[in-house]
Amino acid sequence: MAELTHLDDEGNAHMVDVGNKPEMRRSAIAGGRIRMSPQAMTAIREGNAPKGDVLGTARLAGIMAAKKTAELIPLCHPLAIEAVEIDFTFGESFVEARCTATLTGKTGVEMEAMTGTCVALLTIYDMAKALDKGMVVEEVRLLQKFGGKSGTWRSSR
Amino acid sequence: MAELTHLDDEGNAHMVDVGNKPEMRRSAIAGGRIRMSPQAMTAIREGNAPKGDVLGTARLAGIMAAKKTAELIPLCHPLAIEAVEIDFTFGESFVEARCTATLTGKTGVEMEAMTGTCVALLTIYDMAKALDKGMVVEEVRLLQKFGGKSGTWRSSR
Amino acid sequence: MAELTHLDDEGNAHMVDVGNKPEMRRSAIAGGRIRMSPQAMTAIREGNAPKGDVLGTARLAGIMAAKKTAELIPLCHPLAIEAVEIDFTFGESFVEARCTATLTGKTGVEMEAMTGTCVALLTIYDMAKALDKGMVVEEVRLLQKFGGKSGTWRSSR
Amino acid sequence: MAELTHLDDEGNAHMVDVGNKPEMRRSAIAGGRIRMSPQAMTAIREGNAPKGDVLGTARLAGIMAAKKTAELIPLCHPLAIEAVEIDFTFGESFVEARCTATLTGKTGVEMEAMTGTCVALLTIYDMAKALDKGMVVEEVRLLQKFGGKSGTWRSSR
Amino acid sequence: MAELTHLDDEGNAHMVDVGNKPEMRRSAIAGGRIRMSPQAMTAIREGNAPKGDVLGTARLAGIMAAKKTAELIPLCHPLAIEAVEIDFTFGESFVEARCTATLTGKTGVEMEAMTGTCVALLTIYDMAKALDKGMVVEEVRLLQKFGGKSGTWRSSR
Amino acid sequence: MAELTHLDDEGNAHMVDVGNKPEMRRSAIAGGRIRMSPQAMTAIREGNAPKGDVLGTARLAGIMAAKKTAELIPLCHPLAIEAVEIDFTFGESFVEARCTATLTGKTGVEMEAMTGTCVALLTIYDMAKALDKGMVVEEVRLLQKFGGKSGTWRSSR
């Protein structure tokens, strides 16, 4: 059980002590997508036309959720993120979101990037669910991670 | 653009008026999973052995996030959920989460069930990321929906 | 001191009991504006051009803040708002925001409309403050109020 | 559009990277006022008499809101404020609030001071709205700003 | 294990379904106290003299915390409280807090009253801890409970 | 009144300026207990048997509340806690909770440890209140404090 850092020797959850880790510039990029029907795709694209707020809403939702990560994920440390960006690209039958979070601090920002990605995708679900309840959030994963003890990590995919 | 209920006639985001919808008993079930390496699977299973808090932590994170849905998803209505449950099952290379949310109210609880599912899965990611940064959140979708004007809906999958 | 409903007979703050008030459809419209330099006005207008997110960001900030009113204003009752809308219009040297909040409940939504207005304007300040630190939030007031014991009220202005 | 720092090259909102800015002692003072009827003024003054909690409530609301700024203003960085103070003065037909926020950090605290001011004024509105629905929040502006790259700034007013 | 309503048949935490419970007027009174040194007692009493904000601050903290109960206590239902009051009395070596919460709803407000009491007492600790770090929060208990299936309950103490 | 650091010279609440305090490693341990009937004790022990989530739920609630301290206690500074742990021990007629919080920062973490303890105990109350409404939260106190200007402090008890 010692392998799971968030459990102590007795298997109890705790917030790991990061006090001795160095303050370093760290960043993480996560990505994911929401697959949907052609009808929903069309509406989202149109809703994103000039003056439409679909992806703008999802972007802000993701940025604000990244700031809330320590409130949502019980054992995450509160972090003062220094930058968050969320970009979207359209696939044939999906919208892809990518969230980059950056900080100078003692622990990594993977969870902030993952949380920003998920909430951005959930917001797209919310906005188009009247058209397609069957949309699927998928392929949410860490893509890259920079800084910190373990250095750079890239998804093998 | 009129198809997207969260945008008004000019394409601006707004919180749709649900004042005229009837108060009804409504519920929604969402599910999703997190795929991981055999090593992470083993650690999670062991971490879930007696006294280990892995899935217990993810479950509470999901329940609490379901209650926070209207804070996370910008155009969701604040809802007084009456019940939330999250169950996990182990697949060969993934953990599956299922979240059921219930309410007597004017609008559905799909987003609560989707959000509870995502945050439960993200919490598992957080707890096992030291072992496997490449875990993937996938197949997050609405499974069933009861109550409300549109009645029962089931995922075709 | 009895005149201030939020203070009890001894002058102590309390959350007034609204249990005996009838559930009614109620709404409120508040408005306000932010006055700024011509340079900032130009940037905001351009930032609001196709694909620019200035007013979209302010709108969402206001909508989400309206949902948080009871967290911000100490003696406000938590309310399940049923609709929120924020619109902007451009004046010569200011942007005007108008927030409408609606609910079926036991108490009015003036504070939700006022809070949504203020936070939308503060967000515009945030987005343009690099250009003009001297912008002024002004004329934030309740414009109309419908429903409830006191019926319709309109600002004399 | 490049002028608006919160929009990237494509006009999308993002949280600006402050990672390379120096940690410095920074502070900001904002002020604003709420104009009201003589009757409301009298009640507020009396409610602020010994044991009355009117301005004390508004002061705490403002202090707590200053701490919540990054939750309210979508693109604000989470900051660990080191000090917040709110003072009130009575004018003939208005109450004036002044909020000072201070921090050692990488970005300024203007938004914290502005937010603290607005929420303090909104709380006064809430407490006296039974007497005067027509109160107006006005003249909310940054008064001074110390520290940071741009040094000291003072409102020309 | 079936005795603990917050655990399901397998011992997993869940948010109990209250959908079938009747909407009723319910209230709860909780109380507790903080014991302290004579020096701290004197300072608190003086700090509560005209214009001093000690107990006023604790009162608001308790009221606002009562509204946040469902965010703090993982399996509590979100409730739209209709009234909260907190009163303090001075004992010889302690301050006693009493919190009353009221609601028309499907489940009781005991946790709101308990949480409001605790956070009010913790706030007093915070304000006087420079004088006496050894203060003790004690005797926090439910005093009375009205409404609901089980009717009136009074502490035997 | 000058003795109460959270009040300024005029007796108004403010958030004390900690800008000039040194960044130091600081930690605090608080403890407290909840006294209950034998029947409730038995249920909690059984609910904590393999797969039961009673104390696991209370532990997470306490950890998450420690992270929320600055939101709950009005004049507390927002702190980026680096570690939180909560342990429970069973007495004959009570469960005892102990919360340790740690940070490298400019101000102590007593309030985080006290808040984590209280919310953990309140969560136990919530989970067992169907069996025993008369449970009492008691003996909540600071046990030890390390680091900071005043060095180590230990409860005399």
XYZ file of C-alpha atoms in Angstrom, chain D residues 3 18 23-24 33-34 52 57 63 68 75 84 88 90 97 101 105-106 112-113 128 130 134 147 149 152 155:
27
model
C -3.819 45.588 -25.958
C 2.848 35.934 -14.121
C 7.774 38.778 -5.902
C 7.282 42.244 -4.497
C -19.811 54.907 -1.981
C -23.491 54.184 -1.693
C -25.445 47.613 16.054
C -21.276 43.319 8.757
C -12.813 41.469 3.751
C -12.582 35.353 -2.783
C -9.024 35.603 -15.024
C -7.083 43.719 4.167
C -16.194 53.689 6.241
C -20.313 59.052 6.465
C -16.056 52.611 1.821
C -5.311 45.137 0.242
C 3.573 38.479 -4.693
C 3.918 38.508 -8.419
C -8.980 42.528 -4.403
C -9.372 46.141 -3.273
C -31.018 48.960 4.239
C -36.192 47.559 3.137
C -33.233 53.224 -4.728
C 4.712 48.421 -5.693
C 6.812 47.187 -12.086
C 3.059 54.048 -7.502
C -6.065 58.458 -9.135
